[in-house]
XYZ file of C-alpha atoms in Angstrom:
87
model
C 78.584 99.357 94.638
C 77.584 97.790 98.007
C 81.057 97.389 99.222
C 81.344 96.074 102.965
C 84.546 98.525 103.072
C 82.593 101.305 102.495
C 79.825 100.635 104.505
C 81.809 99.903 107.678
C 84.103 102.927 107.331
C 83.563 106.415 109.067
C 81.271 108.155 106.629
C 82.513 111.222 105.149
C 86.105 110.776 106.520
C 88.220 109.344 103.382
C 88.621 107.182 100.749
C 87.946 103.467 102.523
C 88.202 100.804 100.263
C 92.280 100.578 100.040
C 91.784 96.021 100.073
C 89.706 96.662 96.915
C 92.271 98.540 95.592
C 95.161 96.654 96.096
C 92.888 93.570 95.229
C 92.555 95.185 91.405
C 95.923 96.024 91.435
C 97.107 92.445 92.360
C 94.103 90.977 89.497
C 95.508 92.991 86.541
C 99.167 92.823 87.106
C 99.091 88.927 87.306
C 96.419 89.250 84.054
C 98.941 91.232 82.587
C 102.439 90.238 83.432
C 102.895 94.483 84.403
C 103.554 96.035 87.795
C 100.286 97.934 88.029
C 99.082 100.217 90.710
C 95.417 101.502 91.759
C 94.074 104.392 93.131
C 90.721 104.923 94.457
C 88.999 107.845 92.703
C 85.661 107.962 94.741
C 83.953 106.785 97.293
C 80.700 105.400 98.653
C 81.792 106.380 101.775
C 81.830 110.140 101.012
C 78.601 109.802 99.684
C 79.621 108.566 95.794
C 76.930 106.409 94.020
C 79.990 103.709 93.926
C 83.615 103.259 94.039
C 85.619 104.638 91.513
C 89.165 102.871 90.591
C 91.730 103.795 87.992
C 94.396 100.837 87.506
C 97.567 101.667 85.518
C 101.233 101.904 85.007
C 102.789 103.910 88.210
C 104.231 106.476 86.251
C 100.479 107.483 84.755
C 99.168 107.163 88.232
C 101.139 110.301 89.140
C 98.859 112.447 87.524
C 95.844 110.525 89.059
C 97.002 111.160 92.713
C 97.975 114.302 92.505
C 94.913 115.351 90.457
C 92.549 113.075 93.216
C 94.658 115.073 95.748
C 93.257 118.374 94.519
C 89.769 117.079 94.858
C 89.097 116.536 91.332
C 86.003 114.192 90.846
C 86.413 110.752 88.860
C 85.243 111.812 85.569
C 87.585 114.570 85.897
C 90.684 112.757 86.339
C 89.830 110.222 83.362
C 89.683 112.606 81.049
C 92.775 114.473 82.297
C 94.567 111.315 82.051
C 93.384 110.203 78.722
C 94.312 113.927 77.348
C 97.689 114.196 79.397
C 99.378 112.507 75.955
C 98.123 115.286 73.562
C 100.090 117.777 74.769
């Protein structure tokens, strides 16, 4: 919450905190010896209580941008992503 990226981005125009994202992604591959990616899942800018950010393998972020794409919300796309394996 709070984040200066959000704050001094045009309101209501995008996801806006891509340096925290890359940021997390940089933090958990070098905690984790893995190439990991991170997408943004909401936004204070577009009037979210606080940035969202999912941080995984690139082939399991697939499903997280294209359901973010579609204008799922957060909560959504977690549990989409933790049931994708079920199938």
């Amino acid at each position: 919450v709070n984040s200066p990226f959000a704050q001094s981005a045009p309101q209501g125009q995008g996801f806006a905190c891509h340096p925290e994202a890359g940021i997390l992604s940089s933090f958990f591959s070098q905690l984790t010896g893995e190439d990991l990616g991170c997408i943004q899942t909401s936004c204070e800018s577009m009037e979210a209580d606080s940035n969202s950010f999912i941080v995984g393998l690139t082939e399991r972020l697939n499903l997280v941008k294209a359901l973010s794409e579609e204008g799922h919300d957060h909560d959504t796309i977690l549990d989409r992503l933790l049931n994708s394996g079920e199938d």
